Coordinates of C-alpha atoms in Angstrom, one line a residue:
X1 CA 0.5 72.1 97.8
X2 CA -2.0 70.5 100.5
X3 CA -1.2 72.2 103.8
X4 CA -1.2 68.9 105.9
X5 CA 1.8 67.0 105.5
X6 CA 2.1 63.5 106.3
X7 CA 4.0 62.5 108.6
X8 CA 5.0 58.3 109.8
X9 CA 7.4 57.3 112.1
X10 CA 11.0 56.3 111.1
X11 CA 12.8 53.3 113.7
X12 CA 16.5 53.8 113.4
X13 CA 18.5 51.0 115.0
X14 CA 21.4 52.3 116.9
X15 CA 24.7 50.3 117.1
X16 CA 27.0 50.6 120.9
X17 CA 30.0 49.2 119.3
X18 CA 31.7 49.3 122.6
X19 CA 29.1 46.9 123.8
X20 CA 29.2 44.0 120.8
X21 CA 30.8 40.8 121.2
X22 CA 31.4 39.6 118.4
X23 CA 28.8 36.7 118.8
X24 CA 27.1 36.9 115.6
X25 CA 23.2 36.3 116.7
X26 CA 22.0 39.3 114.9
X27 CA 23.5 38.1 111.7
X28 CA 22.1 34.5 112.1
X29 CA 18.5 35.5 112.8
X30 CA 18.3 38.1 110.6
X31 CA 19.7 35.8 107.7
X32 CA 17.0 33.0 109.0
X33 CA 14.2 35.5 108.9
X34 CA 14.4 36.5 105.5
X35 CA 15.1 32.8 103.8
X36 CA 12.4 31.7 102.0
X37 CA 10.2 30.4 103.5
X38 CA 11.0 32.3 106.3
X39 CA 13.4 30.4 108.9
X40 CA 13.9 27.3 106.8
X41 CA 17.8 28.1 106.1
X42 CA 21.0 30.3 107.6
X43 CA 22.8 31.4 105.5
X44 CA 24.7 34.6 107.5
X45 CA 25.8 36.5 103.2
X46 CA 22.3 36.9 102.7
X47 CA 21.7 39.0 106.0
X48 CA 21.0 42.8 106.1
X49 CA 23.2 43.0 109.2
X50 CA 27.0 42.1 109.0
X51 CA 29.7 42.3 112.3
X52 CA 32.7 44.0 110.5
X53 CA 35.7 43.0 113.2
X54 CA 39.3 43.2 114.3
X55 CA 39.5 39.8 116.2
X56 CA 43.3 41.5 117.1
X57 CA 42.4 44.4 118.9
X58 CA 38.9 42.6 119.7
X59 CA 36.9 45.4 118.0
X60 CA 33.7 44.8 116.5
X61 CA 31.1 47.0 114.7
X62 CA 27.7 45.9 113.7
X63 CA 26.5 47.4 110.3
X64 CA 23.3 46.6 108.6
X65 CA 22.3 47.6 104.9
X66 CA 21.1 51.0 104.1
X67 CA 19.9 52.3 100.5
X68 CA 21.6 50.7 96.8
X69 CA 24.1 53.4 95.7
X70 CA 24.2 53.3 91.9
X71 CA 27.9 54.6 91.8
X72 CA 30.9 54.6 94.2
X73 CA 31.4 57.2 96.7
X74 CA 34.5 59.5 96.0
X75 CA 34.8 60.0 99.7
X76 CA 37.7 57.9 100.8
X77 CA 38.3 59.2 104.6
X78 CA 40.6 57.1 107.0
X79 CA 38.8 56.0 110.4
X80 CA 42.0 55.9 113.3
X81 CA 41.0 53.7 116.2
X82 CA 43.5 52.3 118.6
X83 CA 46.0 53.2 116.9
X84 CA 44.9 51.4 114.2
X85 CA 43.3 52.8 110.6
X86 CA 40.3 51.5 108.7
X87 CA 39.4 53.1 105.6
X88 CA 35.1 54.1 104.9
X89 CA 34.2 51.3 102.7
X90 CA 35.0 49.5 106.3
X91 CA 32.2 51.0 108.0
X92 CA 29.8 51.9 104.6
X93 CA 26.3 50.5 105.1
X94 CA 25.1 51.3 101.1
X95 CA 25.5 48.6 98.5
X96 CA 27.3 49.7 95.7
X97 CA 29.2 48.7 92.7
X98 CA 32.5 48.9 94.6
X99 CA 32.0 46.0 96.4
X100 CA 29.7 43.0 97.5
X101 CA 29.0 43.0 101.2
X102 CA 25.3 43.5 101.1
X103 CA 24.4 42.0 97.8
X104 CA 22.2 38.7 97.5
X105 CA 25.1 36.1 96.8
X106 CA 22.7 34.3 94.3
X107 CA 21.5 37.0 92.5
X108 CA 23.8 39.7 93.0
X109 CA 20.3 42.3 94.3
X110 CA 21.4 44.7 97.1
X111 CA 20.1 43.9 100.4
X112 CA 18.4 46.1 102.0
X113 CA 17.6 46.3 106.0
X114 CA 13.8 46.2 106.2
X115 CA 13.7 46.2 110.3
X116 CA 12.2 42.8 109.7
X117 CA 8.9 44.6 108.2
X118 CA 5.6 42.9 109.8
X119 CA 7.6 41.9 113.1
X120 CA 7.0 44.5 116.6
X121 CA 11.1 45.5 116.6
X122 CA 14.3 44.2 114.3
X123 CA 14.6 40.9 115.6
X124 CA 18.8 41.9 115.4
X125 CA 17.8 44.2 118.4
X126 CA 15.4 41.3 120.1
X127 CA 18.5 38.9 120.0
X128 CA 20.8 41.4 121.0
X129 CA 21.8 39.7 124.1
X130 CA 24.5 42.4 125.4
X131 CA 22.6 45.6 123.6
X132 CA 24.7 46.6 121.4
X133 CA 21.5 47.3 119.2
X134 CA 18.7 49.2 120.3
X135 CA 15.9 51.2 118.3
X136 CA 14.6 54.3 118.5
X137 CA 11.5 56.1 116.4
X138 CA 11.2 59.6 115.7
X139 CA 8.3 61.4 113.3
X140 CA 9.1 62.7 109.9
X141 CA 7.3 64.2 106.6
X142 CA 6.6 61.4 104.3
X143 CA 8.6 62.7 100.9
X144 CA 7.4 63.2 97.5
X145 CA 6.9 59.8 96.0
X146 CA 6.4 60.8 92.6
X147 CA 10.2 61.0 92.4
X148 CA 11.4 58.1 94.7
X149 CA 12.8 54.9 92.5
X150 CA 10.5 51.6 93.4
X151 CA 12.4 48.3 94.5
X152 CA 11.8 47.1 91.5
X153 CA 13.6 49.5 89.1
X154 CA 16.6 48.8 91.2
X155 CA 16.5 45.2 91.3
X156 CA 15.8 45.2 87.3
X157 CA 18.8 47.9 87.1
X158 CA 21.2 45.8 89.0
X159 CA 19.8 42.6 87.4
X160 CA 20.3 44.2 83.5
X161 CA 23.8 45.3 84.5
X162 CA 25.1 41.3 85.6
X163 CA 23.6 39.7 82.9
X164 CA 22.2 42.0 80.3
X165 CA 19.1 43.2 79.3
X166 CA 18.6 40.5 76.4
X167 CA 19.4 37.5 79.0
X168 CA 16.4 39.0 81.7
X169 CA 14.2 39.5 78.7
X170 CA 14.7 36.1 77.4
X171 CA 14.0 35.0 81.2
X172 CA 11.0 37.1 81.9
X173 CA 9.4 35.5 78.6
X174 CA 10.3 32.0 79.7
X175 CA 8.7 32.5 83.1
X176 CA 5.4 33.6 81.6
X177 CA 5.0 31.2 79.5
X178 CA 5.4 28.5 82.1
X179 CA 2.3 30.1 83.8

């Protein structure tokens, strides 16, 4: 094993649910930054950062996608918070087969938060107007990526499992034929 390890720097976005509003800018520029082409639609279900809320009790807690989960937890723990309980899937941030909150409504793909890859912070965090969001960085190794799963097997995966392996077949051959 080489005796230098990499290392890169991981941003983490941190969420002060005490501090969010409820105002929804982080879901609206995050869902205009990744329309394509970039900022030329809003669409807040294909954002990679959702406000789950209790307009009631006027709690709100920003979440934003973390890694596809090919099954369902079997954790099912009960969050209490004024009084009032929530179960996990409520504050989950993987997008599994147990439900659709961060899954491309067109496709069905999970969404994942990129920390709006090429731009200097999350733009979430830049239009964060009460900071509910902030980022911080920290240094870690980089991990073996002989073993890490590419984008692209889990996008086929999920793809095969809606429509069937024959149907994205079929499609694949269409598309390169019209090239």
């Amino acid at each position: 094993m080489n005796s230098e390890t990499k290392k890169r720097i991981v941003k983490t976005i941190n969420i002060d649910a005490d501090k969010c509003n409820g105002c929804r800018a982080c879901e609206v520029i995050c869902s205009a930054f990744h329309a394509m082409p970039p900022y030329s639609s809003n669409n807040p279900a294909r954002s990679r950062v959702r406000v789950v809320r209790d307009p009631l009790r006027d709690i709100y807690v920003p979440l934003y996608a973390g890694e596809y989960t090919e099954s369902e937890c079997i954790g099912r723990d009960k969050f209490i918070i004024d009084g009032k309980e929530y179960d996990e899937c409520g504050f989950c941030r993987a997008s599994c087969p147990s439900r659709d909150l961060f899954r491309e409504p067109d496709s069905g793909l999970p969404l994942k938060c990129d920390l709006c890859d090429g731009e200097p912070e999350p733009l979430c965090v830049k239009w964060c107007l009460v900071g509910a969001l902030s980022v911080t960085e920290r240094e870690v190794e980089e991990p073996d990526e002989s073993v890490k799963r590419t984008e692209m097997e889990i996008g086929l995966e999920s793809l095969i499992s809606r429509f069937g392996a024959d149907v994205i077949a079929d499609t694949v051959e269409q598309l390169t034929k019209k090239r």
